[in-house]
Amino acid sequence: GNLNNPRPFFVAENYVGPGHLGGGIATLGNGDILYSVGDCSHFGIDGTYPPQINSEHCGKIMRIKNSETERKYKIVAKGVRNPQQMRIFRRRGQSLLGFMDIG
């Protein structure tokens, strides 16, 4: 398909350098998006600061509401170090999120 009239729904600024900058993205059945960012820390730093602050996007998995009437995000997990390769699994009628947390 073609990408027609794209509109931004979420913006995050990341530090670019060595460290835990992992990320992943997965789409839920209702169109919501799960988006993850690493803890944004350099190698050798324990990563306890940004991942624990709710106003920071680092070290979090966020659920982004992407509908015609509503565009907002909510933190659904914090304290992840370097999340990558997110995938939704179905098991026994439940949707589960799987991801690698490298580092």
Short mmCIF file of N, CA, C and O in Angstrom, two decimals:
data_model
loop_
_atom_site.label_atom_id
_atom_site.label_comp_id
_atom_site.label_asym_id
_atom_site.label_seq_id
_atom_site.Cartn_x
_atom_site.Cartn_y
_atom_site.Cartn_z
N GLY A 1 0.80 -1.18 0.00
CA GLY A 1 0.00 0.00 0.00
C GLY A 1 0.85 1.25 0.00
O GLY A 1 2.06 1.22 0.18
N ASN A 2 0.20 2.35 -0.21
CA ASN A 2 0.85 3.65 -0.22
C ASN A 2 0.64 4.36 1.10
O ASN A 2 -0.38 4.20 1.75
N LEU A 3 1.59 5.20 1.46
CA LEU A 3 1.49 6.02 2.65
C LEU A 3 0.97 7.38 2.22
O LEU A 3 1.67 8.17 1.61
N ASN A 4 -0.29 7.63 2.51
CA ASN A 4 -0.93 8.88 2.12
C ASN A 4 -1.24 9.73 3.34
O ASN A 4 -1.79 9.23 4.32
N ASN A 5 -0.89 10.99 3.29
CA ASN A 5 -1.21 11.95 4.33
C ASN A 5 -0.81 11.47 5.73
O ASN A 5 -1.64 11.40 6.64
N PRO A 6 0.46 11.14 5.96
CA PRO A 6 0.88 10.67 7.29
C PRO A 6 0.80 11.80 8.31
O PRO A 6 1.04 12.96 7.99
N ARG A 7 0.44 11.45 9.55
CA ARG A 7 0.38 12.41 10.64
C ARG A 7 1.15 11.86 11.83
O ARG A 7 0.95 10.71 12.22
N PRO A 8 2.04 12.66 12.42
CA PRO A 8 2.76 12.18 13.60
C PRO A 8 1.80 11.99 14.77
O PRO A 8 0.86 12.76 14.93
N PHE A 9 2.03 10.96 15.57
CA PHE A 9 1.18 10.72 16.73
C PHE A 9 1.99 10.64 18.02
O PHE A 9 1.44 10.65 19.10
N PHE A 10 3.32 10.57 17.92
CA PHE A 10 4.16 10.45 19.10
C PHE A 10 5.57 10.87 18.72
O PHE A 10 6.04 10.50 17.65
N VAL A 11 6.22 11.64 19.56
CA VAL A 11 7.59 12.07 19.30
C VAL A 11 8.42 11.80 20.55
O VAL A 11 8.00 12.13 21.65
N ALA A 12 9.58 11.20 20.38
CA ALA A 12 10.49 10.95 21.49
C ALA A 12 11.90 11.31 21.03
O ALA A 12 12.29 11.00 19.92
N GLU A 13 12.63 11.98 21.89
CA GLU A 13 13.99 12.37 21.57
C GLU A 13 14.94 11.46 22.33
O GLU A 13 14.81 11.29 23.55
N ASN A 14 15.88 10.84 21.65
CA ASN A 14 16.83 9.92 22.27
C ASN A 14 18.25 10.44 22.15
O ASN A 14 18.60 11.09 21.18
N TYR A 15 19.05 10.10 23.14
CA TYR A 15 20.49 10.34 23.08
C TYR A 15 21.08 9.31 22.13
O TYR A 15 20.75 8.13 22.22
N VAL A 16 21.92 9.74 21.21
CA VAL A 16 22.54 8.81 20.27
C VAL A 16 24.01 8.65 20.67
O VAL A 16 24.77 9.59 20.62
N GLY A 17 24.36 7.47 21.08
CA GLY A 17 25.71 7.17 21.51
C GLY A 17 25.75 5.75 22.03
O GLY A 17 24.75 5.04 21.97
N PRO A 18 26.89 5.32 22.55
CA PRO A 18 26.96 3.95 23.06
C PRO A 18 26.10 3.80 24.31
O PRO A 18 26.03 4.71 25.14
N GLY A 19 25.43 2.71 24.42
CA GLY A 19 24.61 2.47 25.61
C GLY A 19 23.38 1.65 25.28
O GLY A 19 23.27 1.06 24.23
N HIS A 20 22.43 1.66 26.20
CA HIS A 20 21.21 0.86 26.07
C HIS A 20 20.13 1.69 25.38
O HIS A 20 19.34 2.36 26.03
N LEU A 21 20.11 1.63 24.07
CA LEU A 21 19.17 2.40 23.28
C LEU A 21 18.18 1.51 22.55
O LEU A 21 17.58 1.92 21.57
N GLY A 22 18.02 0.29 23.04
CA GLY A 22 17.13 -0.66 22.39
C GLY A 22 15.73 -0.13 22.25
O GLY A 22 15.34 0.83 22.92
N GLY A 23 14.99 -0.72 21.38
CA GLY A 23 13.61 -0.31 21.19
C GLY A 23 12.84 -1.38 20.46
O GLY A 23 13.42 -2.24 19.82
N GLY A 24 11.56 -1.31 20.59
CA GLY A 24 10.71 -2.26 19.90
C GLY A 24 9.36 -1.63 19.67
O GLY A 24 9.01 -0.62 20.26
N ILE A 25 8.61 -2.25 18.80
CA ILE A 25 7.27 -1.76 18.51
C ILE A 25 6.39 -2.96 18.18
O ILE A 25 6.83 -3.91 17.54
N ALA A 26 5.17 -2.92 18.68
CA ALA A 26 4.19 -3.98 18.40
C ALA A 26 2.82 -3.31 18.32
O ALA A 26 2.54 -2.35 19.03
N THR A 27 1.98 -3.83 17.46
CA THR A 27 0.63 -3.29 17.28
C THR A 27 -0.39 -4.23 17.90
O THR A 27 -0.34 -5.43 17.67
N LEU A 28 -1.29 -3.67 18.69
CA LEU A 28 -2.35 -4.46 19.31
C LEU A 28 -3.55 -4.55 18.36
O LEU A 28 -3.66 -3.76 17.42
N GLY A 29 -4.43 -5.48 18.62
CA GLY A 29 -5.57 -5.70 17.75
C GLY A 29 -6.49 -4.50 17.58
O GLY A 29 -7.13 -4.34 16.56
N ASN A 30 -6.54 -3.62 18.58
CA ASN A 30 -7.41 -2.45 18.49
C ASN A 30 -6.72 -1.24 17.84
O ASN A 30 -7.29 -0.16 17.80
N GLY A 31 -5.49 -1.44 17.35
CA GLY A 31 -4.75 -0.35 16.70
C GLY A 31 -3.80 0.38 17.62
O GLY A 31 -2.99 1.19 17.17
N ASP A 32 -3.88 0.16 18.94
CA ASP A 32 -2.93 0.77 19.86
C ASP A 32 -1.53 0.22 19.56
O ASP A 32 -1.38 -0.88 19.04
N ILE A 33 -0.53 1.00 19.91
CA ILE A 33 0.85 0.64 19.62
C ILE A 33 1.62 0.53 20.93
O ILE A 33 1.51 1.39 21.79
N LEU A 34 2.40 -0.54 21.08
CA LEU A 34 3.34 -0.66 22.19
C LEU A 34 4.71 -0.25 21.66
O LEU A 34 5.17 -0.77 20.65
N TYR A 35 5.34 0.70 22.35
CA TYR A 35 6.61 1.26 21.90
C TYR A 35 7.56 1.24 23.08
O TYR A 35 7.20 1.67 24.19
N SER A 36 8.77 0.75 22.89
CA SER A 36 9.73 0.66 23.99
C SER A 36 11.01 1.40 23.66
O SER A 36 11.39 1.54 22.50
N VAL A 37 11.66 1.88 24.72
CA VAL A 37 12.93 2.59 24.61
C VAL A 37 13.85 2.03 25.70
O VAL A 37 13.40 1.78 26.82
N GLY A 38 15.13 1.87 25.37
CA GLY A 38 16.11 1.43 26.37
C GLY A 38 16.29 2.47 27.45
O GLY A 38 15.72 3.56 27.40
N ASP A 39 17.13 2.17 28.45
CA ASP A 39 17.28 3.09 29.59
C ASP A 39 18.13 4.32 29.28
O ASP A 39 18.33 5.17 30.14
N CYS A 40 18.63 4.43 28.04
CA CYS A 40 19.38 5.62 27.57
C CYS A 40 20.66 5.87 28.36
O CYS A 40 21.16 6.99 28.40
N SER A 41 21.16 4.85 29.02
CA SER A 41 22.38 5.00 29.83
C SER A 41 23.59 4.47 29.08
O SER A 41 23.49 3.58 28.25
N HIS A 42 24.74 5.01 29.42
CA HIS A 42 26.00 4.52 28.86
C HIS A 42 26.31 3.14 29.44
O HIS A 42 25.83 2.80 30.52
N PHE A 43 27.16 2.39 28.74
CA PHE A 43 27.62 1.12 29.28
C PHE A 43 28.28 1.37 30.63
O PHE A 43 28.99 2.35 30.82
N GLY A 44 28.05 0.51 31.60
CA GLY A 44 28.68 0.62 32.91
C GLY A 44 27.88 1.43 33.91
O GLY A 44 28.22 1.48 35.08
N ILE A 45 26.80 2.07 33.49
CA ILE A 45 25.94 2.81 34.42
C ILE A 45 24.77 1.91 34.75
O ILE A 45 24.24 1.21 33.89
N ASP A 46 24.31 1.93 36.00
CA ASP A 46 23.30 0.96 36.42
C ASP A 46 21.89 1.22 35.88
O ASP A 46 21.03 0.37 35.98
N GLY A 47 21.61 2.38 35.31
CA GLY A 47 20.32 2.61 34.68
C GLY A 47 19.16 2.78 35.63
O GLY A 47 18.01 2.59 35.25
N THR A 48 19.42 3.15 36.88
CA THR A 48 18.33 3.27 37.85
C THR A 48 17.65 4.63 37.83
O THR A 48 16.59 4.79 38.40
N TYR A 49 18.22 5.62 37.17
CA TYR A 49 17.63 6.96 37.24
C TYR A 49 16.51 7.20 36.23
O TYR A 49 15.35 7.25 36.63
N PRO A 50 16.77 7.32 34.93
CA PRO A 50 15.67 7.63 34.01
C PRO A 50 14.53 6.60 33.99
O PRO A 50 13.37 6.99 33.90
N PRO A 51 14.82 5.30 34.08
CA PRO A 51 13.73 4.33 34.01
C PRO A 51 12.71 4.43 35.13
O PRO A 51 11.60 3.94 35.01
N GLN A 52 13.06 5.06 36.25
CA GLN A 52 12.14 5.14 37.38
C GLN A 52 11.36 6.45 37.43
O GLN A 52 10.49 6.62 38.28
N ILE A 53 11.66 7.39 36.55
CA ILE A 53 10.99 8.70 36.54
C ILE A 53 9.87 8.67 35.49
O ILE A 53 10.12 8.43 34.32
N ASN A 54 8.65 8.94 35.91
CA ASN A 54 7.51 8.86 35.01
C ASN A 54 7.54 9.89 33.89
O ASN A 54 6.96 9.68 32.84
N SER A 55 8.21 11.02 34.08
CA SER A 55 8.26 12.04 33.04
C SER A 55 9.31 11.75 31.97
O SER A 55 9.37 12.45 30.97
N GLU A 56 10.13 10.73 32.15
CA GLU A 56 11.13 10.30 31.16
C GLU A 56 10.58 9.14 30.36
O GLU A 56 9.88 8.28 30.90
N HIS A 57 10.91 9.08 29.07
CA HIS A 57 10.47 7.93 28.26
C HIS A 57 11.49 6.80 28.28
O HIS A 57 11.20 5.70 27.86
N CYS A 58 12.69 7.06 28.76
CA CYS A 58 13.75 6.04 28.78
C CYS A 58 13.41 4.91 29.75
O CYS A 58 12.90 5.13 30.84
N GLY A 59 13.73 3.68 29.34
CA GLY A 59 13.52 2.51 30.19
C GLY A 59 12.06 2.15 30.38
O GLY A 59 11.69 1.59 31.40
N LYS A 60 11.24 2.45 29.38
CA LYS A 60 9.80 2.24 29.51
C LYS A 60 9.24 1.47 28.31
O LYS A 60 9.81 1.47 27.24
N ILE A 61 8.09 0.86 28.52
CA ILE A 61 7.23 0.39 27.44
C ILE A 61 5.96 1.22 27.55
O ILE A 61 5.36 1.31 28.63
N MET A 62 5.60 1.86 26.47
CA MET A 62 4.45 2.75 26.46
C MET A 62 3.37 2.21 25.54
O MET A 62 3.68 1.63 24.50
N ARG A 63 2.14 2.42 25.92
CA ARG A 63 1.00 2.06 25.07
C ARG A 63 0.48 3.37 24.48
O ARG A 63 0.06 4.27 25.20
N ILE A 64 0.51 3.45 23.17
CA ILE A 64 0.11 4.67 22.47
C ILE A 64 -1.27 4.46 21.87
O ILE A 64 -1.48 3.53 21.10
N LYS A 65 -2.19 5.30 22.29
CA LYS A 65 -3.55 5.28 21.74
C LYS A 65 -3.52 6.01 20.42
O LYS A 65 -3.16 7.17 20.36
N ASN A 66 -3.85 5.33 19.36
CA ASN A 66 -3.77 5.92 18.02
C ASN A 66 -5.12 5.78 17.33
O ASN A 66 -5.35 4.86 16.58
N SER A 67 -6.01 6.70 17.65
CA SER A 67 -7.33 6.68 17.01
C SER A 67 -7.60 8.06 16.41
O SER A 67 -6.87 9.02 16.66
N GLU A 68 -8.65 8.16 15.65
CA GLU A 68 -9.01 9.44 15.02
C GLU A 68 -9.36 10.49 16.07
O GLU A 68 -9.17 11.68 15.86
N THR A 69 -9.88 10.08 17.20
CA THR A 69 -10.35 11.04 18.21
C THR A 69 -9.39 11.21 19.38
O THR A 69 -9.54 12.15 20.15
N GLU A 70 -8.44 10.32 19.54
CA GLU A 70 -7.59 10.35 20.73
C GLU A 70 -6.16 9.94 20.39
O GLU A 70 -5.93 8.91 19.78
N ARG A 71 -5.20 10.75 20.82
CA ARG A 71 -3.79 10.43 20.65
C ARG A 71 -3.08 10.74 21.97
O ARG A 71 -2.84 11.88 22.29
N LYS A 72 -2.80 9.70 22.72
CA LYS A 72 -2.11 9.85 23.99
C LYS A 72 -1.33 8.58 24.28
O LYS A 72 -1.51 7.57 23.62
N TYR A 73 -0.45 8.65 25.27
CA TYR A 73 0.29 7.45 25.65
C TYR A 73 0.23 7.25 27.16
O TYR A 73 -0.02 8.17 27.92
N LYS A 74 0.47 6.00 27.54
CA LYS A 74 0.45 5.60 28.94
C LYS A 74 1.63 4.66 29.17
O LYS A 74 1.91 3.80 28.34
N ILE A 75 2.33 4.82 30.27
CA ILE A 75 3.42 3.91 30.63
C ILE A 75 2.81 2.61 31.14
O ILE A 75 2.00 2.62 32.06
N VAL A 76 3.17 1.49 30.51
CA VAL A 76 2.65 0.19 30.95
C VAL A 76 3.72 -0.67 31.61
O VAL A 76 3.40 -1.64 32.27
N ALA A 77 4.99 -0.31 31.45
CA ALA A 77 6.09 -1.00 32.14
C ALA A 77 7.25 -0.03 32.26
O ALA A 77 7.53 0.73 31.33
N LYS A 78 7.91 -0.02 33.41
CA LYS A 78 9.10 0.81 33.56
C LYS A 78 10.21 0.01 34.22
O LYS A 78 9.96 -1.02 34.84
N GLY A 79 11.43 0.47 34.03
CA GLY A 79 12.58 -0.24 34.57
C GLY A 79 13.16 -1.28 33.62
O GLY A 79 14.02 -2.06 34.01
N VAL A 80 12.71 -1.29 32.36
CA VAL A 80 13.31 -2.21 31.39
C VAL A 80 14.63 -1.61 30.92
O VAL A 80 14.78 -0.40 30.81
N ARG A 81 15.60 -2.45 30.67
CA ARG A 81 16.94 -1.95 30.40
C ARG A 81 17.21 -1.71 28.92
O ARG A 81 17.72 -0.68 28.54
N ASN A 82 16.92 -2.68 28.09
CA ASN A 82 17.27 -2.58 26.67
C ASN A 82 16.31 -3.43 25.84
O ASN A 82 16.70 -4.38 25.19
N PRO A 83 15.00 -3.11 25.88
CA PRO A 83 14.00 -3.97 25.25
C PRO A 83 14.07 -3.96 23.73
O PRO A 83 14.25 -2.91 23.12
N GLN A 84 13.96 -5.12 23.14
CA GLN A 84 14.02 -5.26 21.68
C GLN A 84 13.09 -6.38 21.23
O GLN A 84 12.71 -7.23 22.01
N GLN A 85 12.75 -6.37 19.95
CA GLN A 85 11.98 -7.43 19.29
C GLN A 85 10.70 -7.79 20.02
O GLN A 85 10.48 -8.92 20.44
N MET A 86 9.83 -6.80 20.19
CA MET A 86 8.56 -7.02 20.87
C MET A 86 7.61 -7.82 19.98
O MET A 86 7.59 -7.65 18.77
N ARG A 87 6.83 -8.69 20.62
CA ARG A 87 5.87 -9.52 19.88
C ARG A 87 4.71 -9.87 20.79
O ARG A 87 4.90 -10.14 21.98
N ILE A 88 3.51 -9.86 20.24
CA ILE A 88 2.32 -10.25 20.98
C ILE A 88 2.04 -11.73 20.73
O ILE A 88 2.00 -12.17 19.60
N PHE A 89 1.86 -12.50 21.81
CA PHE A 89 1.55 -13.92 21.74
C PHE A 89 0.15 -14.15 22.28
O PHE A 89 -0.29 -13.44 23.18
N ARG A 90 -0.53 -15.14 21.76
CA ARG A 90 -1.82 -15.57 22.31
C ARG A 90 -1.61 -16.92 22.99
O ARG A 90 -1.07 -17.83 22.41
N ARG A 91 -2.03 -17.00 24.25
CA ARG A 91 -1.91 -18.26 24.97
C ARG A 91 -3.11 -18.39 25.92
O ARG A 91 -3.33 -17.51 26.74
N ARG A 92 -3.84 -19.47 25.77
CA ARG A 92 -5.01 -19.75 26.61
C ARG A 92 -5.98 -18.57 26.66
O ARG A 92 -6.46 -18.18 27.72
N GLY A 93 -6.19 -17.95 25.51
CA GLY A 93 -7.15 -16.86 25.42
C GLY A 93 -6.64 -15.51 25.88
O GLY A 93 -7.39 -14.55 25.90
N GLN A 94 -5.38 -15.43 26.29
CA GLN A 94 -4.81 -14.17 26.75
C GLN A 94 -3.79 -13.66 25.75
O GLN A 94 -3.08 -14.44 25.12
N SER A 95 -3.68 -12.34 25.64
CA SER A 95 -2.62 -11.73 24.85
C SER A 95 -1.46 -11.43 25.78
O SER A 95 -1.64 -10.81 26.84
N LEU A 96 -0.27 -11.87 25.41
CA LEU A 96 0.93 -11.67 26.22
C LEU A 96 1.98 -10.95 25.39
O LEU A 96 2.10 -11.20 24.19
N LEU A 97 2.74 -10.10 26.01
CA LEU A 97 3.83 -9.41 25.34
C LEU A 97 5.14 -10.12 25.66
O LEU A 97 5.46 -10.36 26.81
N GLY A 98 5.89 -10.44 24.61
CA GLY A 98 7.21 -11.00 24.78
C GLY A 98 8.23 -10.06 24.17
O GLY A 98 7.96 -9.43 23.15
N PHE A 99 9.38 -9.91 24.81
CA PHE A 99 10.46 -9.08 24.26
C PHE A 99 11.78 -9.53 24.87
O PHE A 99 11.82 -10.15 25.92
N MET A 100 12.87 -9.22 24.17
CA MET A 100 14.20 -9.49 24.69
C MET A 100 14.66 -8.24 25.44
O MET A 100 14.43 -7.13 24.99
N ASP A 101 15.29 -8.42 26.58
CA ASP A 101 15.85 -7.31 27.35
C ASP A 101 17.35 -7.56 27.48
O ASP A 101 17.80 -8.20 28.42
N ILE A 102 18.09 -7.08 26.50
CA ILE A 102 19.51 -7.38 26.39
C ILE A 102 20.33 -6.37 27.17
O ILE A 102 20.06 -5.18 27.15
N GLY A 103 21.38 -6.83 27.81
CA GLY A 103 22.29 -5.89 28.46
C GLY A 103 22.52 -6.27 29.86
O GLY A 103 22.96 -5.66 30.71
#
